[in-house]
Structure formats: C-alpha cells, structure tokens
PDB file of C-alpha atoms in Angstrom:
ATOM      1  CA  UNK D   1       6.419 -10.042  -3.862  1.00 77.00           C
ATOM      2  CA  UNK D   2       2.881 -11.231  -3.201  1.00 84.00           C
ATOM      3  CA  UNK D   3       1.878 -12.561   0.066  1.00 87.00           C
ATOM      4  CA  UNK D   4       1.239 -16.053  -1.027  1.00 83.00           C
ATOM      5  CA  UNK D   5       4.782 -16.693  -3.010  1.00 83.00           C
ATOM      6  CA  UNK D   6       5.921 -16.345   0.687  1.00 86.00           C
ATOM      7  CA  UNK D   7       6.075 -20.102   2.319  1.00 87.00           C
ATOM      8  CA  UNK D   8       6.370 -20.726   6.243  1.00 90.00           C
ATOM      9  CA  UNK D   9       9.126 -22.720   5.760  1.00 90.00           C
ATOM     10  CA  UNK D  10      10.905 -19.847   3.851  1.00 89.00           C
ATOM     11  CA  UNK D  11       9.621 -16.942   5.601  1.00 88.00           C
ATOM     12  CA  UNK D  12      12.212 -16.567   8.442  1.00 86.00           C
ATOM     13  CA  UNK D  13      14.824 -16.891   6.078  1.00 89.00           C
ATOM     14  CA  UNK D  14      13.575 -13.834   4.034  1.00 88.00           C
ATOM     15  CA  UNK D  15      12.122 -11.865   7.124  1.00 88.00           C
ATOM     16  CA  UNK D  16      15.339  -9.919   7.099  1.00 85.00           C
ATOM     17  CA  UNK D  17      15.018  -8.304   3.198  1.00 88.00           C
ATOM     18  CA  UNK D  18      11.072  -8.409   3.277  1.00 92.00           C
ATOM     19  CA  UNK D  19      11.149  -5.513   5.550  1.00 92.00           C
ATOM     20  CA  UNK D  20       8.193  -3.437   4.006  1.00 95.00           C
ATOM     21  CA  UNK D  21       4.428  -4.570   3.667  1.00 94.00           C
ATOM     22  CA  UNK D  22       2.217  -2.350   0.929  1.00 96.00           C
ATOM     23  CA  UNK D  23      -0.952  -2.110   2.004  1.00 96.00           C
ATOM     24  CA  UNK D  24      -3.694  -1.462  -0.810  1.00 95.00           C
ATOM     25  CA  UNK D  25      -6.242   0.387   0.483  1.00 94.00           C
ATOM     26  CA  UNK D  26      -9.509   0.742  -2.273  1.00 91.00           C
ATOM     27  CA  UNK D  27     -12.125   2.146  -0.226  1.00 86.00           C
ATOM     28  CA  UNK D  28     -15.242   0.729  -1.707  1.00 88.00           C
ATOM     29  CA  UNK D  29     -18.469   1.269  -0.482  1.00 86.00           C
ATOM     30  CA  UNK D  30     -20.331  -1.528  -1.841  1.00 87.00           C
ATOM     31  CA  UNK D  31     -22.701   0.967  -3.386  1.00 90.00           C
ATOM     32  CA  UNK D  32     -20.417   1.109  -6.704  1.00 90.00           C
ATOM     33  CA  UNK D  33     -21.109  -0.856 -10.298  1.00 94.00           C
ATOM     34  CA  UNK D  34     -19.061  -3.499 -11.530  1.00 93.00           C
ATOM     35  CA  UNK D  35     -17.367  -1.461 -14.163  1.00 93.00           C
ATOM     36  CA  UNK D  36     -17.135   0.822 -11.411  1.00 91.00           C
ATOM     37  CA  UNK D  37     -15.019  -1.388  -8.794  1.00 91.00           C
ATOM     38  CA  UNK D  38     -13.137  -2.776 -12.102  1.00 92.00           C
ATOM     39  CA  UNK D  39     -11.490   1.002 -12.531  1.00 90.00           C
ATOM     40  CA  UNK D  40     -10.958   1.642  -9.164  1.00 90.00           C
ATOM     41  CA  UNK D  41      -8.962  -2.174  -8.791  1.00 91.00           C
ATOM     42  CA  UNK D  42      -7.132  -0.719 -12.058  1.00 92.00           C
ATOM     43  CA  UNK D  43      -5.997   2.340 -10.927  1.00 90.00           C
ATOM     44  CA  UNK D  44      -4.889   0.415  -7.859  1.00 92.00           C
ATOM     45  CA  UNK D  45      -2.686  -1.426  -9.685  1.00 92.00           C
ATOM     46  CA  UNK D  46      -1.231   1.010 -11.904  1.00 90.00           C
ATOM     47  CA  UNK D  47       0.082   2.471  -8.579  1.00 90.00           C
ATOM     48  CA  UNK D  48       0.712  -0.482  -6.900  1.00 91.00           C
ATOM     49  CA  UNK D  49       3.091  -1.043  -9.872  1.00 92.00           C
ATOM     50  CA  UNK D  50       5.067   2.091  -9.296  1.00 91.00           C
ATOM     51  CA  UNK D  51       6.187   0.303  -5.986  1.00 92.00           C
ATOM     52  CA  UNK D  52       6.232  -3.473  -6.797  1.00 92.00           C
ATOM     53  CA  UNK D  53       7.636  -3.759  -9.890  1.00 90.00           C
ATOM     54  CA  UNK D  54      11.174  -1.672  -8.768  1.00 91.00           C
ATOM     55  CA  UNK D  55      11.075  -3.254  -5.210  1.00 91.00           C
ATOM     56  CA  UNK D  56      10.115  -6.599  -5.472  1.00 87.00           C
ATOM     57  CA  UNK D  57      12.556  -8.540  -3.216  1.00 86.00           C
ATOM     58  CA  UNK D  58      12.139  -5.908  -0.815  1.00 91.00           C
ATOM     59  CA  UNK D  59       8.168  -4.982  -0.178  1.00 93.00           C
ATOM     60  CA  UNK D  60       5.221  -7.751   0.452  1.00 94.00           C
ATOM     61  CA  UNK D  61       1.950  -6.734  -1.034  1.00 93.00           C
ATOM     62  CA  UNK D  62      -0.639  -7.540   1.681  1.00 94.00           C
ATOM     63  CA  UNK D  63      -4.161  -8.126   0.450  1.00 93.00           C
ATOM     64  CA  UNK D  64      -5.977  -4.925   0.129  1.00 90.00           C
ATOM     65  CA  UNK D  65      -8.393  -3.457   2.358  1.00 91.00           C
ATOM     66  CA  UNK D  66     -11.064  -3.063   0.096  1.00 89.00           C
ATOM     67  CA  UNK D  67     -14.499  -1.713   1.420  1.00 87.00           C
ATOM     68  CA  UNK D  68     -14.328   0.894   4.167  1.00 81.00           C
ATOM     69  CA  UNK D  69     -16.527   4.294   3.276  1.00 75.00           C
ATOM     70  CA  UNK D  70     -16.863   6.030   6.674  1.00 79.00           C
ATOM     71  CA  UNK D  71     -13.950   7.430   7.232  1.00 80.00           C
ATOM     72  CA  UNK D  72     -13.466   6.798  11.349  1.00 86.00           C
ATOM     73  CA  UNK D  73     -13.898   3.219  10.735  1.00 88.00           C
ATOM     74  CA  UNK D  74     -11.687   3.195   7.831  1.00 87.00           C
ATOM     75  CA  UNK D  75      -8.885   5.172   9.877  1.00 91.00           C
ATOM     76  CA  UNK D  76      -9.186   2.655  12.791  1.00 91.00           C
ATOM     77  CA  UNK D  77      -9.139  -0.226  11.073  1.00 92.00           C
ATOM     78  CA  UNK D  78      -6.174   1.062   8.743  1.00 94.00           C
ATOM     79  CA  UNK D  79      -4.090   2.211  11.837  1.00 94.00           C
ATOM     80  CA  UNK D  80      -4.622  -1.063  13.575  1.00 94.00           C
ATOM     81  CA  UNK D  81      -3.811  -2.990  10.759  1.00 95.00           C
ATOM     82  CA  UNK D  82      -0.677  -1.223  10.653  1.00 96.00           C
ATOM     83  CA  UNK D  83       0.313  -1.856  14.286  1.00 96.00           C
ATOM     84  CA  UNK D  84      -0.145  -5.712  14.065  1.00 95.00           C
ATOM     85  CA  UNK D  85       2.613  -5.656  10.385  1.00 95.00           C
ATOM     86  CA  UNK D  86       4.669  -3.196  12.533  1.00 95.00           C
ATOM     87  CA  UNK D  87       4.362  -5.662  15.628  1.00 94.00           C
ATOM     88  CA  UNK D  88       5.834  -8.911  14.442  1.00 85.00           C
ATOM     89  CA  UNK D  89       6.545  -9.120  10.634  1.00 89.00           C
ATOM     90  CA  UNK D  90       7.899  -5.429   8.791  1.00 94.00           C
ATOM     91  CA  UNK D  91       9.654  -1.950   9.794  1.00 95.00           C
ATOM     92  CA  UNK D  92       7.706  -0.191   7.540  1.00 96.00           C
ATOM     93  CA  UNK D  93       4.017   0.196   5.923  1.00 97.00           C
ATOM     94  CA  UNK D  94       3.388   1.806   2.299  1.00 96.00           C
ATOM     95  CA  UNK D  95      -0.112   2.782   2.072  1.00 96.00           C
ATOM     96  CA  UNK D  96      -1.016   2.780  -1.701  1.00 95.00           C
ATOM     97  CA  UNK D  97      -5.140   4.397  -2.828  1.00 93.00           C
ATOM     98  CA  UNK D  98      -6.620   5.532  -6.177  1.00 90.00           C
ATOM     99  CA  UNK D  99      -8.984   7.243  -3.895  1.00 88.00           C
ATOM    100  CA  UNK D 100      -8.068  10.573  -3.532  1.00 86.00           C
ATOM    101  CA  UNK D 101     -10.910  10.705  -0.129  1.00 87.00           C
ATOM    102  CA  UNK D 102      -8.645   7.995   1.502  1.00 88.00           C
ATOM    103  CA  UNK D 103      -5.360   9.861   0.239  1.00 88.00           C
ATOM    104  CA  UNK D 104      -6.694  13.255   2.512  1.00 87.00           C
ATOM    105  CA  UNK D 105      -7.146  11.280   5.469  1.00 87.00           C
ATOM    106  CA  UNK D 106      -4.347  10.702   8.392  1.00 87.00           C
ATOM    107  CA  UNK D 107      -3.342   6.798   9.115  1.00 92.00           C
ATOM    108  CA  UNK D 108      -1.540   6.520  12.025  1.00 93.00           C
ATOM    109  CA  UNK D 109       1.361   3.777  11.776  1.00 94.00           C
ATOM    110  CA  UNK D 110       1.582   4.712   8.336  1.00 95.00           C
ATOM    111  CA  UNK D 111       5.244   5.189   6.690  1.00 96.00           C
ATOM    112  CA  UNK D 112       4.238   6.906   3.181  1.00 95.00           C
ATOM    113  CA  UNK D 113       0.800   7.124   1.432  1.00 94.00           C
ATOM    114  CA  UNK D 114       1.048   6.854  -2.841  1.00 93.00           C
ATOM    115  CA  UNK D 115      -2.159   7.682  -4.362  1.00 90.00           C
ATOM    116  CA  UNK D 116      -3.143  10.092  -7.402  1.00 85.00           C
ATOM    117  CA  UNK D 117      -3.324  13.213  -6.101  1.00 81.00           C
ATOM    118  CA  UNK D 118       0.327  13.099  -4.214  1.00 81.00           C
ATOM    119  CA  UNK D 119       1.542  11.457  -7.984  1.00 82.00           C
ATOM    120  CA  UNK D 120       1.836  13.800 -11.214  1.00 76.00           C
ATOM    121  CA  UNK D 121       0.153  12.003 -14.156  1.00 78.00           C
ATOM    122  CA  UNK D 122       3.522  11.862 -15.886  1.00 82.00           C
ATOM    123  CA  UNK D 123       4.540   8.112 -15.305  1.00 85.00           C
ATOM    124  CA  UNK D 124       8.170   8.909 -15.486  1.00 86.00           C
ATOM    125  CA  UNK D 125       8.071  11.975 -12.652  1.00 90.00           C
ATOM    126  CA  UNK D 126       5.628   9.763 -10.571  1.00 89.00           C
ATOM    127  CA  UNK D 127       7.941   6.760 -10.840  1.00 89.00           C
ATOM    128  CA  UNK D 128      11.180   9.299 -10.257  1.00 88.00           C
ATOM    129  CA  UNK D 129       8.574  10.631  -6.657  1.00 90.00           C
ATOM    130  CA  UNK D 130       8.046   6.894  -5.020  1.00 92.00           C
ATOM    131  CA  UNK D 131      11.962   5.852  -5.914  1.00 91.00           C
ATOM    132  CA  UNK D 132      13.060   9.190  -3.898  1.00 92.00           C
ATOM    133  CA  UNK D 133      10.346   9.059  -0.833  1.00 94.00           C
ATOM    134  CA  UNK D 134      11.035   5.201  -0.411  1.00 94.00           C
ATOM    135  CA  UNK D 135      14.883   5.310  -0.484  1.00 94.00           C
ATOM    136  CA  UNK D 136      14.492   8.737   1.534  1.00 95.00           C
ATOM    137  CA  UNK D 137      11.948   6.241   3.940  1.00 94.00           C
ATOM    138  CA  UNK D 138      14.518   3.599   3.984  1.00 94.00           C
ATOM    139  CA  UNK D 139      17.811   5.333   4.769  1.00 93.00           C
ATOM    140  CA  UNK D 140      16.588   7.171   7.445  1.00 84.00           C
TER     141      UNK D 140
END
C-alpha cells in the first residue's frame, strides 16, 4: 500500500495491520543522465515489487529517499528517518536499494535491507529470500 491510499480518517483504524514502512532508498547524486536516473527508479521498483506486491495490506511504501551520495549524510539522514517511522507510526523498517554502494553501508534503525547484491538474479529464489527474511523479521 502506497502512502497516499492511506486517509486520516482511516489511518487509526489500519495502524494495527500497517505495521511495516518500506523505505526506498535510490541514492542519486544529481550528477546522473536522465536515462540514467530512469534505470536506477526501475530497478527500484523491480525490488520494491518483491516486497509490495506479496505484502500489500501489511507494508506502507514511504516516498523514497532519493539523492544522498556522501555516504555520512546519507547514513544520518537514513537512520533518523527510521527513528521518527519507528517513533509513532510502524514496528518495523524495510530498507529496499538498487545501489549496491548504499546496500554495503550500515543504517541504524534498520529491520532488513533488499537490494541486488543480497538478491540472486533468479526472480523465483529472490522472491523465495524476502518471503523467508520478512516472515523470519515478523515472527520474531
């Protein structure tokens, strides 16, 4: 579920079952080409998808942090983010990256990190990976 299908009038009523945020993280520098940013948003989303589509009723997807290429800044602002969904609004945060640079480094708050490199290529074994970490995440 998207952030904005959520309405306020609605949103303490599905609080309870909305209990993970996925956080996009796409780590552009604002140095890349269009057709550039276009792949990296698309590999996003073919990720994103591995977590969405099974778990929608479950996960919000949170609007992605998109431009962060030094990496302190990037790992403050990710852990903080993290923090304030933790604070009022979700148990848990799923990180989700195409960018294997962001995938290496360490985000405090974080509950699981999805990106390429942690994925095999083969859909069906990196679909089988993020069903067993998140129920693995969630019954614990």
């Amino acid at each position: 579920m998207k952030f904005n299908e959520i309405q306020q009038d609605d949103w303490d009523e599905l609080k309870p079952y909305l209990d993970t945020c996925l956080l996009p993280l796409t780590g552009l520098s604002g140095e890349e080409s269009p057709w550039a940013v276009t792949r990296a948003l698309e590999e996003l989303r073919d990720i994103m998808d591995l977590v969405e589509i099974p778990y929608k009723g479950r996960v919000v997807t949170y609007p992605a942090v998109q431009y962060g290429s030094e990496d302190n800044l990037m790992i403050a602002a990710v852990a903080n983010l993290c923090e304030k969904l933790k604070a009022d609004s979700f148990k848990y945060v799923i990180l989700i990256t195409a960018d294997d640079r962001l995938a290496k480094l360490s985000f405090k708050g974080q509950d699981l990190l999805f990106s390429p490199s942690n994925l095999t290529a083969d859909i069906n074994e990196a679909r089988a990976k993020v069903v067993s970490e998140v129920q693995k995440l969630w019954n614990n």
